C-alpha cells in the first residue's frame, strides 16, 4: 500500500524543509514546491492526497491556485497557510473550498491534528461515495444456469487480481454488467468506474478524450485515464479504436504514464483496464486494423460471454428481475409473466440478447394493461423481430399519425435499430446509412436518441 502523499507549497526554504521533515517522520510521502509553477507540475505528476498551500508567493498567490484546482473533482483537502493574512483572507479561502487555515508561525501540534482530520474527512467522503455506488449499482449478473454460475465465479476470482480482462461476446449479452461486477468485487471498488463506448468517440477527438489536454496557461482538461485513476476504465467495443489512439494507449499501459495533448509533463496513473469486443481481435490484428502489441496487453485473460440463447434457462429469472427493476426505478405498474409466456420467451432466439429482453419488458409495462402479460401481447410486442412463419404482424401504431409525426417515429426506430446494430458507433452508422456525421449527430439529438444507451 502506498503512503499518503502531501504536497507542501511555500516560497520559504526553511518552512518547506521543516514541514517535510516533520511530515515524513509521521509516515507521509512529502513533495515540496517553492512556487505556483512547480506546484502545478508536482500536483499533476503525483496527485497528492492533501496540499499545504501558502497564500503569499512571488509568482502566483495561493488563492488563485486554489480557485484553479477546485475545478478538478479529484482534488484532495487543501489547508491554507499564511503569516500575515487578514481574517477576510482566511474566510475567503475556506469559503472557496479550503479545508482549514493555519496561521504562521505554525504550531506543529495543531498542524498534525489538522492534517489528520482533513485526511479522515476526505476518507469518509470517499467511503460515502463508494457506498452510494454500491447501493446504486445493479446486482450481480442474473442467472442460475451453469453458464452464468461459472462466469460469475471466474469474474469473482479475477477481481482479486489486477490482471487486464477482455470480455468477448455479442452486442447486448451483458459484457458491461460483468465488467461492473468485476470492479465491484475488486480492491478498487471505492474508486471510479469509467465506461466509454470507443466507437462513439469521433477519431479527431479520441486523443483528447483519453489523455486530456493542456495549454501553456496552466489550464488542464482531464482525460478518461485520469478520471479513472485509482479505479477501472472499461473500454467497450475496443476494436473500434482508431490507430493513433491505439499507439498512445499502448505506450500509456506499458509505463502507467502519458502526456496530455499539448502538454509535456508526464501524468502517472494507477488504472485497471477492462475491455470488451464483439469482434475477433485476432482477425482484426491479421487484417491490420488492430495493433498486435495492444492486443497482447489487453488480452491477459479472455472471458467469453455467451449469448442469451445459450443460457435460455435464465430467461424467467431475467424477466422477473427487469419487472422489479422498472417498477422500482421508473415507477411502472407491476405485471406478471405467465408460465405460457415464459415458456414461449425461453425458446425465442433473442438476437439482441439481454438488452432485447430488457427493452421488451419495459415496452410491455409501459404500453400494456392488466396484471398479467398475455402471450399474444408478447408476440405483438416483439413485432418484426418475431421470425415465426404464419404470425401476422400488426401494422405499426404510427400509421395513424400525421405524416410529420409518423416520419419522426420511423426515423427514430430506424436509427435506433442501426445504432444498436453497429454497437453504438456513430462513425460506422454514418458510413452505413450515407448521412454526414455532423448532420447525424444533430438528427440523433433532435430525436432524443442517447448514444451511450446503445453501447
Coordinates of C-alpha atoms in Angstrom, one line a residue:
X1 CA 0.0 0.0 0.0
X2 CA 1.5 3.4 -1.0
X3 CA 2.0 6.1 1.6
X4 CA -0.4 9.0 2.0
X5 CA 1.1 11.8 0.0
X6 CA 1.3 15.5 0.9
X7 CA 2.3 18.5 -1.3
X8 CA 3.8 21.4 0.6
X9 CA 3.8 24.7 -1.4
X10 CA 5.7 27.6 0.3
X11 CA 8.3 30.1 -1.0
X12 CA 10.3 30.0 2.3
X13 CA 13.0 27.2 2.2
X14 CA 13.2 26.8 6.0
X15 CA 9.4 26.2 6.2
X16 CA 9.5 23.7 3.3
X17 CA 12.4 21.8 4.9
X18 CA 10.8 21.8 8.4
X19 CA 7.4 20.6 7.2
X20 CA 9.0 17.9 5.0
X21 CA 11.0 16.5 8.0
X22 CA 8.1 16.6 10.4
X23 CA 5.6 15.1 8.0
X24 CA 8.0 12.4 6.8
X25 CA 8.6 11.4 10.4
X26 CA 4.9 10.9 10.7
X27 CA 5.0 8.4 7.8
X28 CA 3.7 10.6 4.9
X29 CA 5.3 10.9 1.5
X30 CA 6.1 14.6 1.0
X31 CA 6.8 16.7 -2.1
X32 CA 7.7 20.3 -1.8
X33 CA 7.3 23.2 -4.3
X34 CA 8.7 26.8 -4.0
X35 CA 6.2 28.5 -6.3
X36 CA 3.0 28.0 -8.2
X37 CA 4.5 26.7 -11.4
X38 CA 6.4 23.9 -9.6
X39 CA 3.3 23.2 -7.5
X40 CA 1.2 22.6 -10.7
X41 CA 3.8 20.2 -12.1
X42 CA 4.1 18.2 -8.8
X43 CA 0.3 18.0 -8.3
X44 CA -0.2 16.8 -11.9
X45 CA 2.6 14.2 -11.5
X46 CA 1.8 12.8 -8.0
X47 CA -1.9 13.6 -7.3
X48 CA -1.3 14.3 -3.6
X49 CA -3.9 13.3 -1.0
X50 CA -3.5 16.6 0.7
X51 CA -2.0 20.0 0.0
X52 CA -0.5 22.6 2.4
X53 CA -0.6 25.9 0.4
X54 CA 0.9 29.2 1.3
X55 CA -1.2 32.2 0.4
X56 CA 1.5 34.8 -0.5
X57 CA 4.1 33.7 -3.0
X58 CA 6.1 35.7 -5.6
X59 CA 4.8 34.3 -8.9
X60 CA 1.2 33.3 -8.1
X61 CA -0.8 33.6 -4.9
X62 CA -2.3 30.5 -3.2
X63 CA -5.9 31.8 -3.5
X64 CA -5.5 31.8 -7.3
X65 CA -4.0 28.3 -7.3
X66 CA -6.9 27.1 -5.0
X67 CA -9.5 28.6 -7.4
X68 CA -7.9 26.8 -10.4
X69 CA -7.5 23.5 -8.7
X70 CA -11.1 23.4 -7.3
X71 CA -12.3 22.8 -10.9
X72 CA -10.8 19.3 -10.5
X73 CA -13.2 17.0 -8.7
X74 CA -10.3 14.7 -7.7
X75 CA -8.7 17.4 -5.6
X76 CA -7.9 16.3 -2.0
X77 CA -8.2 18.6 1.0
X78 CA -6.3 21.9 0.9
X79 CA -5.0 23.6 4.0
X80 CA -4.0 27.3 3.6
X81 CA -1.1 28.9 5.4
X82 CA 0.0 32.5 5.9
X83 CA 2.0 34.6 8.3
X84 CA 0.3 37.9 7.5
X85 CA -3.2 37.2 6.3
X86 CA -6.3 39.1 7.4
X87 CA -9.4 37.4 8.8
X88 CA -11.1 38.3 5.5
X89 CA -8.5 36.3 3.5
X90 CA -8.9 33.2 5.8
X91 CA -12.7 33.4 5.4
X92 CA -12.4 33.7 1.7
X93 CA -10.1 30.7 1.5
X94 CA -12.5 28.5 3.4
X95 CA -15.5 29.8 1.6
X96 CA -13.9 28.9 -1.7
X97 CA -13.3 25.3 -0.5
X98 CA -10.1 25.1 1.6
X99 CA -10.4 22.6 4.4
X100 CA -8.8 24.9 7.0
X101 CA -6.5 27.8 7.6
X102 CA -3.3 27.8 9.6
X103 CA -1.5 31.0 10.8
X104 CA 2.3 31.3 10.8
X105 CA 4.4 30.7 12.8
X106 CA 2.9 27.3 12.7
X107 CA 2.1 25.2 15.7
X108 CA 3.3 21.8 14.8
X109 CA 0.8 20.1 17.1
X110 CA -2.1 22.0 15.5
X111 CA -0.6 21.3 12.1
X112 CA -0.5 17.5 12.6
X113 CA -4.0 17.4 14.1
X114 CA -5.4 19.5 11.2
X115 CA -3.7 17.3 8.6
X116 CA -5.0 14.1 10.3
X117 CA -8.6 15.4 10.5
X118 CA -8.5 16.6 6.9
X119 CA -7.4 13.2 5.7
X120 CA -10.0 11.4 7.8
X121 CA -12.7 13.8 6.4
X122 CA -11.6 13.0 2.8
X123 CA -11.6 9.3 3.5
X124 CA -15.2 9.5 4.9
X125 CA -16.3 11.3 1.8
X126 CA -14.7 8.6 -0.4
X127 CA -16.4 5.9 1.6
X128 CA -19.7 7.6 1.3
X129 CA -19.3 7.9 -2.5
X130 CA -18.3 4.2 -2.6
X131 CA -21.3 3.3 -0.5
X132 CA -23.6 5.2 -2.8
X133 CA -22.0 3.5 -5.8
X134 CA -22.6 0.1 -4.3
X135 CA -26.2 0.9 -3.4
X136 CA -26.9 2.3 -6.9
X137 CA -25.0 -0.4 -8.7
X138 CA -27.0 -3.2 -10.3
X139 CA -27.0 -6.6 -8.5
X140 CA -24.7 -9.3 -9.7
X141 CA -25.4 -10.7 -13.2
X142 CA -28.7 -12.5 -13.2
X143 CA -29.0 -16.2 -14.0
X144 CA -28.8 -19.5 -12.1
X145 CA -27.8 -21.7 -15.0
X146 CA -24.5 -23.4 -15.1
X147 CA -23.0 -21.0 -17.7
X148 CA -23.7 -17.9 -15.6
X149 CA -22.7 -19.6 -12.4
X150 CA -19.4 -20.4 -13.9
X151 CA -18.9 -17.0 -15.4
X152 CA -19.7 -15.2 -12.1
X153 CA -17.2 -17.5 -10.3
X154 CA -14.5 -16.7 -12.8
X155 CA -15.1 -12.9 -12.5
X156 CA -15.0 -13.0 -8.7
X157 CA -11.7 -14.8 -8.8
X158 CA -10.3 -12.4 -11.3
X159 CA -11.4 -9.5 -9.2
X160 CA -8.9 -10.4 -6.6
X161 CA -6.1 -9.7 -9.0
X162 CA -5.3 -6.7 -11.2
X163 CA -4.9 -8.5 -14.5
X164 CA -6.5 -6.9 -17.5
X165 CA -9.6 -8.7 -18.7
X166 CA -11.1 -8.9 -22.2
X167 CA -14.8 -9.8 -22.4
X168 CA -15.8 -11.2 -25.8
X169 CA -19.4 -11.6 -26.9
X170 CA -22.3 -10.4 -29.0
X171 CA -23.8 -7.0 -28.5
X172 CA -26.3 -6.8 -25.6
X173 CA -25.1 -10.1 -23.9
X174 CA -24.1 -8.3 -20.7
X175 CA -20.4 -7.5 -21.1
X176 CA -20.6 -4.2 -19.3
X177 CA -22.6 -5.7 -16.4
X178 CA -19.8 -8.2 -15.9
X179 CA -17.2 -5.5 -16.1
X180 CA -19.0 -3.6 -13.3
X181 CA -19.4 -6.8 -11.3
X182 CA -15.6 -7.3 -11.6
X183 CA -14.9 -3.8 -10.4
X184 CA -17.5 -4.1 -7.5
X185 CA -15.7 -7.2 -6.2
X186 CA -12.2 -5.8 -6.5
X187 CA -10.0 -3.8 -4.2
X188 CA -10.7 -0.8 -6.4
X189 CA -14.4 -0.9 -5.6
X190 CA -14.3 2.5 -3.9
X191 CA -12.6 4.1 -6.9
X192 CA -14.3 5.3 -10.1
X193 CA -15.7 3.0 -12.8
X194 CA -15.4 4.9 -16.0
X195 CA -17.0 3.3 -19.1
X196 CA -16.6 4.5 -22.6
X197 CA -18.0 3.3 -25.9
X198 CA -14.9 3.5 -28.0
X199 CA -16.9 3.7 -31.2
X200 CA -18.9 6.7 -30.1
X201 CA -15.8 8.9 -29.9
X202 CA -15.1 10.8 -33.2
X203 CA -11.5 10.0 -34.3
X204 CA -10.4 13.6 -34.3
X205 CA -11.3 13.9 -30.6
X206 CA -10.1 10.5 -29.5
X207 CA -6.6 11.5 -28.2
X208 CA -8.1 14.4 -26.1
X209 CA -10.8 12.2 -24.7
X210 CA -8.4 9.5 -23.5
X211 CA -5.4 11.6 -22.5
X212 CA -6.7 15.1 -21.8
X213 CA -5.4 18.4 -22.9
X214 CA -3.0 21.1 -21.5
X215 CA -2.2 24.5 -22.7
X216 CA 0.6 27.0 -21.8
X217 CA -1.6 28.9 -19.4
X218 CA -1.9 26.0 -17.0
X219 CA -5.4 25.0 -18.0
X220 CA -5.9 21.3 -17.9
X221 CA -8.7 19.1 -19.2
X222 CA -8.6 15.6 -17.6
X223 CA -8.9 12.7 -20.0
X224 CA -10.6 9.3 -19.3
X225 CA -7.4 7.7 -18.0
X226 CA -7.0 10.4 -15.3
X227 CA -10.7 10.3 -14.4
X228 CA -10.3 6.5 -13.8
X229 CA -7.2 6.9 -11.5
X230 CA -7.5 4.5 -8.6
X231 CA -10.3 2.6 -10.3
X232 CA -11.3 0.9 -13.5
X233 CA -11.5 2.1 -17.1
X234 CA -13.9 0.0 -19.2
X235 CA -13.3 0.2 -23.0
X236 CA -16.5 -1.0 -24.6
X237 CA -16.0 -2.4 -28.2
X238 CA -12.3 -1.7 -28.1
X239 CA -11.9 -3.0 -31.7
X240 CA -13.4 0.3 -32.9
X241 CA -10.5 2.4 -31.5
X242 CA -8.7 4.4 -34.2
X243 CA -5.0 3.7 -34.9
X244 CA -3.3 6.8 -33.4
X245 CA -5.1 6.3 -30.0
X246 CA -4.1 2.6 -30.1
X247 CA -0.5 3.6 -30.3
X248 CA -0.7 6.1 -27.5
X249 CA -2.8 3.8 -25.3
X250 CA -0.2 1.0 -25.7
X251 CA 2.5 3.3 -24.5
X252 CA 0.5 4.5 -21.6
X253 CA -0.3 0.9 -20.5
X254 CA 3.3 -0.1 -20.6
X255 CA 4.5 2.8 -18.4
X256 CA 1.4 3.8 -16.5
X257 CA 2.1 7.3 -17.6
X258 CA 1.4 9.6 -20.6
X259 CA 1.5 13.3 -21.7
X260 CA -1.7 15.2 -22.2
X261 CA -2.3 16.6 -25.7
X262 CA -0.5 19.9 -25.9
X263 CA 1.5 19.2 -22.7
X264 CA 4.9 17.9 -22.0
X265 CA 4.6 16.8 -18.4
X266 CA 4.2 13.1 -17.6
X267 CA 1.0 12.2 -15.9
X268 CA 1.2 9.0 -13.7
X269 CA -2.0 6.9 -13.2
X270 CA -3.0 3.8 -11.5
X271 CA -5.8 2.3 -13.6
X272 CA -7.1 -1.2 -14.3
X273 CA -8.1 -1.6 -17.9
X274 CA -11.0 -3.9 -18.7
X275 CA -12.2 -4.1 -22.3
X276 CA -14.9 -5.8 -24.4
X277 CA -15.4 -6.7 -28.1
X278 CA -18.0 -8.2 -30.3
X279 CA -15.3 -8.9 -32.9
X280 CA -12.4 -11.3 -33.0
X281 CA -9.4 -9.2 -32.2
X282 CA -7.2 -11.9 -33.7
X283 CA -8.9 -11.3 -37.0
X284 CA -8.7 -7.6 -36.6
X285 CA -4.9 -7.9 -36.0
X286 CA -4.5 -10.1 -39.1
X287 CA -6.4 -7.5 -41.1
X288 CA -4.1 -4.8 -39.9
X289 CA -6.9 -2.9 -38.1
X290 CA -5.7 -3.5 -34.6
X291 CA -2.2 -3.3 -33.1
X292 CA -0.8 -6.7 -32.2
X293 CA 1.1 -5.3 -29.2
X294 CA -2.1 -3.7 -27.8
X295 CA -4.0 -6.9 -28.3
X296 CA -1.4 -8.8 -26.2
X297 CA -1.5 -6.0 -23.5
X298 CA -5.3 -6.2 -23.2
X299 CA -5.7 -10.0 -23.7
X300 CA -4.2 -11.1 -20.4
X301 CA -7.4 -13.0 -19.5
X302 CA -10.2 -13.5 -22.0
X303 CA -13.7 -14.4 -20.9
X304 CA -16.4 -15.4 -23.4
X305 CA -19.8 -14.1 -22.5
X306 CA -22.5 -16.4 -24.0
X307 CA -25.5 -15.1 -26.0
X308 CA -28.8 -15.4 -24.2
X309 CA -29.9 -18.2 -26.5
X310 CA -27.1 -20.4 -24.9
X311 CA -28.5 -20.0 -21.4
X312 CA -32.2 -19.5 -22.1
X313 CA -33.0 -21.3 -18.8
X314 CA -32.2 -17.9 -17.2
X315 CA -35.0 -16.1 -19.2
X316 CA -37.7 -16.4 -16.5
X317 CA -35.4 -15.0 -13.8
X318 CA -34.3 -12.2 -16.1
X319 CA -38.0 -11.3 -16.8
X320 CA -38.7 -11.1 -13.1
X321 CA -35.5 -9.1 -12.5
X322 CA -36.4 -6.4 -15.1
X323 CA -40.0 -6.2 -14.0
X324 CA -38.8 -5.4 -10.4
X325 CA -36.1 -3.0 -11.9
X326 CA -38.6 -0.9 -13.9
X327 CA -41.2 -1.0 -11.1
X328 CA -38.7 0.3 -8.5
X329 CA -36.7 2.7 -10.8
X330 CA -39.3 4.1 -13.1
X331 CA -42.4 3.5 -11.1
X332 CA -44.0 1.5 -13.9
X333 CA -47.0 -0.7 -13.0
X334 CA -46.2 -4.3 -11.9
X335 CA -47.2 -7.0 -14.4
X336 CA -46.7 -10.8 -14.2
X337 CA -45.4 -13.0 -17.0
X338 CA -47.4 -16.2 -17.0
X339 CA -46.0 -19.7 -17.5
X340 CA -47.0 -19.9 -21.2
X341 CA -45.4 -16.6 -21.9
X342 CA -42.2 -17.5 -20.1
X343 CA -42.0 -20.8 -21.9
X344 CA -42.5 -19.0 -25.3
X345 CA -39.8 -16.5 -24.5
X346 CA -37.4 -19.2 -23.4
X347 CA -37.4 -20.6 -26.9
X348 CA -37.3 -17.2 -28.6
X349 CA -33.9 -16.7 -30.4
X350 CA -33.0 -13.3 -28.7
X351 CA -30.8 -11.9 -31.4
X352 CA -30.5 -8.8 -29.3
X353 CA -29.6 -10.8 -26.2
X354 CA -30.3 -9.5 -22.7
X355 CA -30.7 -5.9 -24.0
X356 CA -33.6 -7.0 -26.2
X357 CA -35.2 -8.8 -23.3
X358 CA -34.9 -5.7 -21.1
X359 CA -36.4 -3.5 -23.8
X360 CA -39.3 -5.9 -24.3
X361 CA -40.1 -5.9 -20.5
X362 CA -40.1 -2.1 -20.5
X363 CA -42.3 -1.9 -23.6
X364 CA -44.8 -4.3 -22.1
X365 CA -45.0 -2.4 -18.8
X366 CA -45.5 0.9 -20.5
X367 CA -47.9 0.0 -23.2
X368 CA -49.7 -3.0 -21.7
X369 CA -52.6 -3.2 -19.3
X370 CA -53.8 -5.9 -16.8
X371 CA -51.9 -7.7 -14.1
X372 CA -50.6 -10.5 -16.4
X373 CA -48.8 -10.3 -19.8
X374 CA -50.7 -12.3 -22.4
X375 CA -49.0 -14.5 -25.0
X376 CA -50.5 -12.7 -28.0
X377 CA -49.4 -9.4 -26.4
X378 CA -45.8 -10.5 -26.0
X379 CA -45.7 -11.7 -29.6
X380 CA -47.1 -8.4 -30.8
X381 CA -44.5 -6.5 -28.8
X382 CA -41.7 -8.5 -30.4
X383 CA -43.1 -7.3 -33.7
X384 CA -40.8 -7.7 -36.8
X385 CA -38.2 -9.4 -34.6
X386 CA -40.5 -12.4 -34.4
X387 CA -39.5 -14.5 -37.4
X388 CA -42.1 -17.3 -36.9
X389 CA -44.0 -18.3 -40.0
X390 CA -47.7 -17.8 -40.1
X391 CA -47.8 -15.0 -37.5
X392 CA -49.4 -11.9 -38.9
X393 CA -47.7 -8.7 -37.7
X394 CA -49.8 -5.8 -36.5
X395 CA -49.4 -2.6 -38.5
X396 CA -47.3 0.0 -36.7
X397 CA -49.1 2.4 -34.4
X398 CA -47.6 5.4 -36.2
X399 CA -49.6 4.6 -39.4
X400 CA -52.5 6.6 -37.8
X401 CA -50.4 9.7 -37.1
X402 CA -49.9 12.8 -39.3
X403 CA -47.1 12.4 -41.8
X404 CA -44.6 14.6 -39.9
X405 CA -45.1 12.7 -36.6
X406 CA -45.0 9.3 -38.5
X407 CA -41.8 10.2 -40.2
X408 CA -40.2 11.1 -36.8
X409 CA -41.3 7.7 -35.4
X410 CA -39.9 5.9 -38.3
X411 CA -36.6 7.8 -38.3
X412 CA -36.1 7.2 -34.6
X413 CA -36.9 3.4 -34.9
X414 CA -34.6 3.2 -38.0
X415 CA -31.7 5.0 -36.3
X416 CA -32.0 3.1 -33.0
X417 CA -32.0 -0.2 -34.9
X418 CA -28.9 0.6 -36.9
X419 CA -27.1 2.3 -33.9
X420 CA -27.6 -0.9 -32.0
X421 CA -26.5 -3.0 -35.0
X422 CA -23.2 -1.1 -35.0
X423 CA -22.8 -1.2 -31.2
X424 CA -23.2 2.5 -30.7
X425 CA -20.6 3.6 -33.3
X426 CA -21.8 6.8 -34.7
X427 CA -18.9 6.8 -37.2
X428 CA -19.9 3.4 -38.6
X429 CA -23.6 4.3 -38.6
X430 CA -22.8 7.5 -40.6
X431 CA -21.0 5.4 -43.2
X432 CA -23.6 2.7 -43.4
X433 CA -26.6 5.0 -43.9
X434 CA -24.9 7.6 -46.0
X435 CA -25.5 10.6 -43.7
X436 CA -22.7 13.0 -43.0
X437 CA -21.7 12.7 -39.3
X438 CA -22.4 16.3 -38.3
X439 CA -26.0 16.0 -39.6
X440 CA -26.3 12.6 -38.0
X441 CA -25.3 14.0 -34.5
X442 CA -28.0 16.7 -34.9
X443 CA -30.6 14.2 -36.0
X444 CA -29.8 11.9 -33.1
X445 CA -30.1 14.8 -30.6
X446 CA -33.3 16.1 -32.1
X447 CA -34.9 12.7 -31.8
X448 CA -33.7 12.3 -28.3
X449 CA -31.6 9.2 -29.0
X450 CA -28.9 8.8 -26.4
X451 CA -25.8 7.3 -27.9
X452 CA -24.5 6.0 -24.6
X453 CA -27.6 3.8 -24.1
X454 CA -26.7 1.9 -27.2
X455 CA -23.3 0.7 -26.2

